[in-house]
Amino acid sequence: MNEQRAIARASRTSGIRDLLRQYECGPIQLTGTNNALYERHLMFDNVVDPAVVGPRERFEAIARSVRDILSQRWLHTEQAYQNHNPKRVYYLSMEFLIGRSLANTIMNLMLDQAVRQCVDRNGHDWLALLEQEPDAGLGNGGLGRLAACFLDSMATMQLPAMGYGLRYEYGIFRQSISDGWQHEEADHWLRRPDPWEVARPQEQVEVRLGCSFEVRSGSLAVIPGEPSSLLGIPYDRPVVGYGGRTVNTLRLWAAAAPEVFDFHAFSAGDFVGALAERLTAESLTRVLYPDDSTSRGKGLRFVQEYFLVACSLADLVRRFRRDNSDWHALPGKIAIQLNDTHPSLAVAELMRILLDEAHLGWDEAWDLTRQTLAYTNHTLLPEALEKWPLRWFEVLLPRHLDIILKINHHLLEEVRARYPGDAGRAERISLVEEGGVRRIRMANLAIVGSHSTNGVAAIHSKLLRTKTVKDLADMFPDRFSNKTNGVTPRRWIRLANPALADIITQAIGDGWITDLAEMEKLRPLADDAGFREAIRRAKRDAKSQFADWLKSGSGVAVDPATIFDSQVKRIHEYKRQLLNGLRVVVLYNRLRENPDLEIAPRTFFFAGKAAPAYNLAKLIIKFLNNLAGTIDGDPAVRGRLKVVFLPEYCVSLAERLIPASDVSNQISTAGYEASGTSNMKFMMNGALTLGTRDGATIEMAEAAGEDNFFLFGLTAEQVIGSQGWYDPRWHYDNEPETRAALDLIFSDHFSRYEPGLFGPLRDVLLTHGDHYRHLADLTSYLDADQRLIKLYADQEGWARKVILNIAASGRFSSDRTIAEYASEIWDVRPCPVP
Ligand code: 26Q
């Protein structure tokens, strides 16, 4: 009774009555009384006097209080799934690029008002407190962030879903820039206790391997023929859906050595050796591999991939067996989505379980495996398609190799029956790539061993079908489909850009938060001068906020009155940060030549990491930094052009920069960017796009109308068609601005004290054929840029297009994407938690 009164009292002050009832955990008071959750955590977790604690302890205590509030819902969610036994989705991914969780979780629980009030009342600095949480950087970029957006959507849509990944102790490396060069530092994000994770050692699983490992002079050596096993310890993280009804789980596996102590080694006096074995096992999940678009020579990565698959399948099969007695129910109860080929060993592992543990016949096992698995492709770059040496399977996974070779035998029989005499086709379709080193083609395995293969944007799915894996698509046309990516509007609008979110809500209500198609209702408001002014004000404020943050954190001053023009993503030749750099050099040359030229003042932001072994990408970073330095030091352009390379691009930086950007650069060579997802985040946050006809940018322009987009450059067909005759030299010889820009770079204007530094860029652009068509697209990029600048001068016209873009962004919510996966691939339905 007392409790009920307390809830009623809390709800009167905070207006969150219904929600508090849901939590069913008594009076919610984060702070303010002696035994409030927050003080209890400070006192009993950290044993510190609340009067003298620092911000880190405060963050931990608040996060743990929030976790207390969601715990009961978390348990109820799993109970509802057990009671209803619905078909479940398992999303297997080597990456989940989560970022920070505190503010997002509070928002999804709809506790933001209440918590803010409490924190303010206590005089704490809320933003400083949020900064205490490290980004969970368990991913490289788009693929990992997509997985995180999907988890948010699945929980919000009340789908019975779970993510499976690895608990890397070190996430994506931290980038610092010194003297313009990228340096990498270890990201020890788990140095301090993570308040979100719950270790569940009682649910550990055992993973058997065909060989053993030892540490020899600091590196990992394989001992063939000596089977061993590892333990997978699950660490669960809550995934709160918007509204706080469903709380799903992201289960991350950490590797450990089995508890059996090596008495032999111990009695032989090798106590240290026996413990070293434990260290060896634990090192498996120590670090996330940076993506350098080639899998060659990464034995540890191969073991990581198997470890993820073995742990996750053992776990989900155990859950399935608990609730179902008949193996044939498997595809009716479970859908497993493979995020790229990284977990595609699941094909062989599920077959092994069904053959060796369930004792089913081959045909039955094969049918169940295929009906359960589905595969998403994220790249067309041939060098990025995973192929693992057959020898590694022999040593580590001999049973899986048997199974894969038998699958291949059946596959090739079918190919020969359908295409008699076509040896070339059989060779291309085969799961085994012959040659000096025989390799297993993981994409072929994933396509053959699943019922669904999808690309992540219309153009990507089409190129996948018609070029990259054409023979397989000819053979199994019904398995292929498109699922254009999306991003969660909760994190990427409501959390990252609250001012814009409020303006939208005032105009059309808050339905857009869970149904982004409602953004359409903004369309007529493009003609409303008051609304245009509100949108402009939100952008101005976001720019000022960003400028203040940048100045206070790094001392770099940018002028919010300039156009903020951004390109933020991994550094890769195909993404063409170099093309953007060339654009800046041309604009710089125009001002040098004609100092009185009237131009709209601009600030160009770059951010992104280069894979540590990708030397050319690192040189591009150095080039952009030198460009920034030279332009800064040139009085002729001061106040009109500025280039800023922001170090350590991560989810949190994206959340700050994207709302503050006027212009989004999406300028990959057409046909190379599978989809892109930052393109969508910029669009919903009111930036206009300068882009090529690539990935999902094509669909975004279609949705907004090409008039409201700044498209330029060769189409994918033209890029393909120009193979054989494209000559970058032609552009150098015939385009004065192109030539002047390149001459300036290669005259060491940007490398005065490092002569010849950018020679490799010359080689790439002029000597080695400019594979990514930088020079072919430079002039049309500049034309599009000019059109955009002209529009910017007309602030009303600009705001109109911004509104039409936001209004058309509804299709790019990850809720829409997940709805398509759910109905067209998984056949799963919501399972509401009472
Ligand atoms: C593979 C083997 C060994 C080590 C690392 C890797 C590896 C790791 C990460 C290979 C690739 C990745 C990541 C790829 C990625 O992020 N792709 C992007 O996926 C997005 C989501 O679909 C798309 O929007 C982007 O277009 C695509 O580039």
mmCIF file with all atom_site columns, N, CA and C and ligand atoms in Angstrom, residues 95 140 142-143 146 289-291 295 298 301 342 378 386 456 485 574 673-677, ligand 1:
data_model
loop_
_atom_site.group_PDB
_atom_site.id
_atom_site.type_symbol
_atom_site.label_atom_id
_atom_site.label_alt_id
_atom_site.label_comp_id
_atom_site.label_asym_id
_atom_site.label_entity_id
_atom_site.label_seq_id
_atom_site.pdbx_PDB_ins_code
_atom_site.Cartn_x
_atom_site.Cartn_y
_atom_site.Cartn_z
_atom_site.occupancy
_atom_site.B_iso_or_equiv
_atom_site.pdbx_formal_charge
_atom_site.auth_seq_id
_atom_site.auth_comp_id
_atom_site.auth_asym_id
_atom_site.auth_atom_id
_atom_site.pdbx_PDB_model_num
ATOM   1  N N   . GLU A 1 95  ? 30.284 -8.346  -35.079 1.00 0.00 ? 95  GLU A N   1
ATOM   2  C CA  . GLU A 1 95  ? 30.396 -6.949  -34.666 1.00 0.00 ? 95  GLU A CA  1
ATOM   3  C C   . GLU A 1 95  ? 29.053 -6.391  -34.180 1.00 0.00 ? 95  GLU A C   1
ATOM   4  N N   . ASN A 1 140 ? 33.679 -2.363  -36.662 1.00 0.00 ? 140 ASN A N   1
ATOM   5  C CA  . ASN A 1 140 ? 34.528 -1.533  -37.523 1.00 0.00 ? 140 ASN A CA  1
ATOM   6  C C   . ASN A 1 140 ? 33.809 -0.313  -38.071 1.00 0.00 ? 140 ASN A C   1
ATOM   7  N N   . GLY A 1 142 ? 30.002 0.295   -40.688 1.00 0.00 ? 142 GLY A N   1
ATOM   8  C CA  . GLY A 1 142 ? 28.600 0.131   -41.075 1.00 0.00 ? 142 GLY A CA  1
ATOM   9  C C   . GLY A 1 142 ? 27.966 -1.189  -40.672 1.00 0.00 ? 142 GLY A C   1
ATOM   10 N N   . LEU A 1 143 ? 28.676 -2.273  -40.891 1.00 0.00 ? 143 LEU A N   1
ATOM   11 C CA  . LEU A 1 143 ? 28.083 -3.588  -40.617 1.00 0.00 ? 143 LEU A CA  1
ATOM   12 C C   . LEU A 1 143 ? 27.792 -3.772  -39.130 1.00 0.00 ? 143 LEU A C   1
ATOM   13 N N   . LEU A 1 146 ? 24.940 -1.362  -38.110 1.00 0.00 ? 146 LEU A N   1
ATOM   14 C CA  . LEU A 1 146 ? 23.662 -1.889  -38.601 1.00 0.00 ? 146 LEU A CA  1
ATOM   15 C C   . LEU A 1 146 ? 23.111 -2.924  -37.617 1.00 0.00 ? 146 LEU A C   1
ATOM   16 N N   . TYR A 1 289 ? 39.180 -7.675  -34.774 1.00 0.00 ? 289 TYR A N   1
ATOM   17 C CA  . TYR A 1 289 ? 40.025 -7.463  -35.957 1.00 0.00 ? 289 TYR A CA  1
ATOM   18 C C   . TYR A 1 289 ? 39.599 -6.214  -36.701 1.00 0.00 ? 289 TYR A C   1
ATOM   19 N N   . PRO A 1 290 ? 40.549 -5.349  -37.013 1.00 0.00 ? 290 PRO A N   1
ATOM   20 C CA  . PRO A 1 290 ? 40.186 -4.223  -37.880 1.00 0.00 ? 290 PRO A CA  1
ATOM   21 C C   . PRO A 1 290 ? 39.996 -4.734  -39.303 1.00 0.00 ? 290 PRO A C   1
ATOM   22 N N   . ASP A 1 291 ? 38.982 -4.213  -39.973 1.00 0.00 ? 291 ASP A N   1
ATOM   23 C CA  . ASP A 1 291 ? 38.695 -4.644  -41.341 1.00 0.00 ? 291 ASP A CA  1
ATOM   24 C C   . ASP A 1 291 ? 39.675 -4.005  -42.303 1.00 0.00 ? 291 ASP A C   1
ATOM   25 N N   . SER A 1 295 ? 41.105 -11.271 -45.719 1.00 0.00 ? 295 SER A N   1
ATOM   26 C CA  . SER A 1 295 ? 41.118 -12.159 -44.562 1.00 0.00 ? 295 SER A CA  1
ATOM   27 C C   . SER A 1 295 ? 42.404 -12.986 -44.516 1.00 0.00 ? 295 SER A C   1
ATOM   28 N N   . LYS A 1 298 ? 44.906 -14.639 -41.296 1.00 0.00 ? 298 LYS A N   1
ATOM   29 C CA  . LYS A 1 298 ? 44.411 -14.291 -39.966 1.00 0.00 ? 298 LYS A CA  1
ATOM   30 C C   . LYS A 1 298 ? 43.824 -15.514 -39.285 1.00 0.00 ? 298 LYS A C   1
ATOM   31 N N   . ARG A 1 301 ? 41.475 -15.013 -36.350 1.00 0.00 ? 301 ARG A N   1
ATOM   32 C CA  . ARG A 1 301 ? 40.137 -14.562 -36.749 1.00 0.00 ? 301 ARG A CA  1
ATOM   33 C C   . ARG A 1 301 ? 39.270 -15.780 -37.110 1.00 0.00 ? 301 ARG A C   1
ATOM   34 N N   . HIS A 1 342 ? 30.950 -13.833 -42.003 1.00 0.00 ? 342 HIS A N   1
ATOM   35 C CA  . HIS A 1 342 ? 31.775 -14.052 -40.804 1.00 0.00 ? 342 HIS A CA  1
ATOM   36 C C   . HIS A 1 342 ? 31.275 -15.216 -39.942 1.00 0.00 ? 342 HIS A C   1
ATOM   37 N N   . HIS A 1 378 ? 27.379 -7.963  -47.523 1.00 0.00 ? 378 HIS A N   1
ATOM   38 C CA  . HIS A 1 378 ? 27.610 -6.527  -47.350 1.00 0.00 ? 378 HIS A CA  1
ATOM   39 C C   . HIS A 1 378 ? 28.703 -5.981  -48.256 1.00 0.00 ? 378 HIS A C   1
ATOM   40 N N   . GLU A 1 386 ? 35.362 -13.632 -47.978 1.00 0.00 ? 386 GLU A N   1
ATOM   41 C CA  . GLU A 1 386 ? 36.190 -14.510 -47.143 1.00 0.00 ? 386 GLU A CA  1
ATOM   42 C C   . GLU A 1 386 ? 36.426 -15.863 -47.811 1.00 0.00 ? 386 GLU A C   1
ATOM   43 N N   . VAL A 1 456 ? 22.028 -5.279  -49.437 1.00 0.00 ? 456 VAL A N   1
ATOM   44 C CA  . VAL A 1 456 ? 21.598 -4.263  -48.487 1.00 0.00 ? 456 VAL A CA  1
ATOM   45 C C   . VAL A 1 456 ? 21.147 -2.952  -49.133 1.00 0.00 ? 456 VAL A C   1
ATOM   46 N N   . ASN A 1 485 ? 19.057 -1.268  -46.244 1.00 0.00 ? 485 ASN A N   1
ATOM   47 C CA  . ASN A 1 485 ? 19.388 -0.941  -44.848 1.00 0.00 ? 485 ASN A CA  1
ATOM   48 C C   . ASN A 1 485 ? 18.539 0.200   -44.307 1.00 0.00 ? 485 ASN A C   1
ATOM   49 N N   . TYR A 1 574 ? 37.814 3.269   -52.247 1.00 0.00 ? 574 TYR A N   1
ATOM   50 C CA  . TYR A 1 574 ? 36.555 3.310   -52.999 1.00 0.00 ? 574 TYR A CA  1
ATOM   51 C C   . TYR A 1 574 ? 35.592 4.366   -52.445 1.00 0.00 ? 574 TYR A C   1
ATOM   52 N N   . GLU A 1 673 ? 29.937 0.916   -53.016 1.00 0.00 ? 673 GLU A N   1
ATOM   53 C CA  . GLU A 1 673 ? 29.406 1.013   -51.644 1.00 0.00 ? 673 GLU A CA  1
ATOM   54 C C   . GLU A 1 673 ? 28.134 0.186   -51.593 1.00 0.00 ? 673 GLU A C   1
ATOM   55 N N   . ALA A 1 674 ? 28.136 -0.864  -50.787 1.00 0.00 ? 674 ALA A N   1
ATOM   56 C CA  . ALA A 1 674 ? 26.972 -1.752  -50.786 1.00 0.00 ? 674 ALA A CA  1
ATOM   57 C C   . ALA A 1 674 ? 25.697 -0.947  -50.523 1.00 0.00 ? 674 ALA A C   1
ATOM   58 N N   . SER A 1 675 ? 25.697 -0.191  -49.417 1.00 0.00 ? 675 SER A N   1
ATOM   59 C CA  . SER A 1 675 ? 24.515 0.607   -49.108 1.00 0.00 ? 675 SER A CA  1
ATOM   60 C C   . SER A 1 675 ? 24.919 1.968   -48.569 1.00 0.00 ? 675 SER A C   1
ATOM   61 N N   . GLY A 1 676 ? 25.710 1.945   -47.491 1.00 0.00 ? 676 GLY A N   1
ATOM   62 C CA  . GLY A 1 676 ? 25.938 3.166   -46.718 1.00 0.00 ? 676 GLY A CA  1
ATOM   63 C C   . GLY A 1 676 ? 24.792 3.299   -45.731 1.00 0.00 ? 676 GLY A C   1
ATOM   64 N N   . THR A 1 677 ? 25.065 3.823   -44.551 1.00 0.00 ? 677 THR A N   1
ATOM   65 C CA  . THR A 1 677 ? 24.014 4.099   -43.581 1.00 0.00 ? 677 THR A CA  1
ATOM   66 C C   . THR A 1 677 ? 24.167 5.506   -43.010 1.00 0.00 ? 677 THR A C   1
HETATM 67 C C1  . 26Q B 2 .   ? 36.855 -9.909  -42.394 1.00 0.00 ? 1   26Q B C1  1
HETATM 68 C C2  . 26Q B 2 .   ? 37.850 -10.866 -42.195 1.00 0.00 ? 1   26Q B C2  1
HETATM 69 C C3  . 26Q B 2 .   ? 38.884 -10.622 -41.314 1.00 0.00 ? 1   26Q B C3  1
HETATM 70 C C4  . 26Q B 2 .   ? 38.915 -9.430  -40.606 1.00 0.00 ? 1   26Q B C4  1
HETATM 71 C C5  . 26Q B 2 .   ? 37.915 -8.492  -40.784 1.00 0.00 ? 1   26Q B C5  1
HETATM 72 C C6  . 26Q B 2 .   ? 36.896 -8.724  -41.668 1.00 0.00 ? 1   26Q B C6  1
HETATM 73 C C7  . 26Q B 2 .   ? 35.838 -7.703  -41.875 1.00 0.00 ? 1   26Q B C7  1
HETATM 74 C C8  . 26Q B 2 .   ? 35.356 -6.956  -40.819 1.00 0.00 ? 1   26Q B C8  1
HETATM 75 C C9  . 26Q B 2 .   ? 34.389 -5.994  -41.015 1.00 0.00 ? 1   26Q B C9  1
HETATM 76 C C10 . 26Q B 2 .   ? 35.300 -7.484  -43.129 1.00 0.00 ? 1   26Q B C10 1
HETATM 77 C C11 . 26Q B 2 .   ? 34.314 -6.514  -43.314 1.00 0.00 ? 1   26Q B C11 1
HETATM 78 C C12 . 26Q B 2 .   ? 33.854 -5.751  -42.253 1.00 0.00 ? 1   26Q B C12 1
HETATM 79 C C13 . 26Q B 2 .   ? 32.840 -4.701  -42.380 1.00 0.00 ? 1   26Q B C13 1
HETATM 80 C C14 . 26Q B 2 .   ? 32.194 -4.397  -43.486 1.00 0.00 ? 1   26Q B C14 1
HETATM 81 C C15 . 26Q B 2 .   ? 31.216 -3.307  -43.546 1.00 0.00 ? 1   26Q B C15 1
HETATM 82 O O1  . 26Q B 2 .   ? 31.054 -2.545  -42.605 1.00 0.00 ? 1   26Q B O1  1
HETATM 83 N N1  . 26Q B 2 .   ? 30.493 -3.182  -44.659 1.00 0.00 ? 1   26Q B N1  1
HETATM 84 C C16 . 26Q B 2 .   ? 29.490 -2.128  -44.781 1.00 0.00 ? 1   26Q B C16 1
HETATM 85 O O2  . 26Q B 2 .   ? 28.242 -2.644  -44.343 1.00 0.00 ? 1   26Q B O2  1
HETATM 86 C C17 . 26Q B 2 .   ? 27.249 -1.628  -44.269 1.00 0.00 ? 1   26Q B C17 1
HETATM 87 C C18 . 26Q B 2 .   ? 25.997 -2.242  -43.681 1.00 0.00 ? 1   26Q B C18 1
HETATM 88 O O3  . 26Q B 2 .   ? 25.373 -3.062  -44.623 1.00 0.00 ? 1   26Q B O3  1
HETATM 89 C C19 . 26Q B 2 .   ? 27.003 -1.017  -45.634 1.00 0.00 ? 1   26Q B C19 1
HETATM 90 O O4  . 26Q B 2 .   ? 26.116 0.059   -45.481 1.00 0.00 ? 1   26Q B O4  1
HETATM 91 C C20 . 26Q B 2 .   ? 28.313 -0.528  -46.243 1.00 0.00 ? 1   26Q B C20 1
HETATM 92 O O5  . 26Q B 2 .   ? 28.079 -0.126  -47.581 1.00 0.00 ? 1   26Q B O5  1
HETATM 93 C C21 . 26Q B 2 .   ? 29.360 -1.649  -46.212 1.00 0.00 ? 1   26Q B C21 1
HETATM 94 O O6  . 26Q B 2 .   ? 30.607 -1.170  -46.676 1.00 0.00 ? 1   26Q B O6  1
#
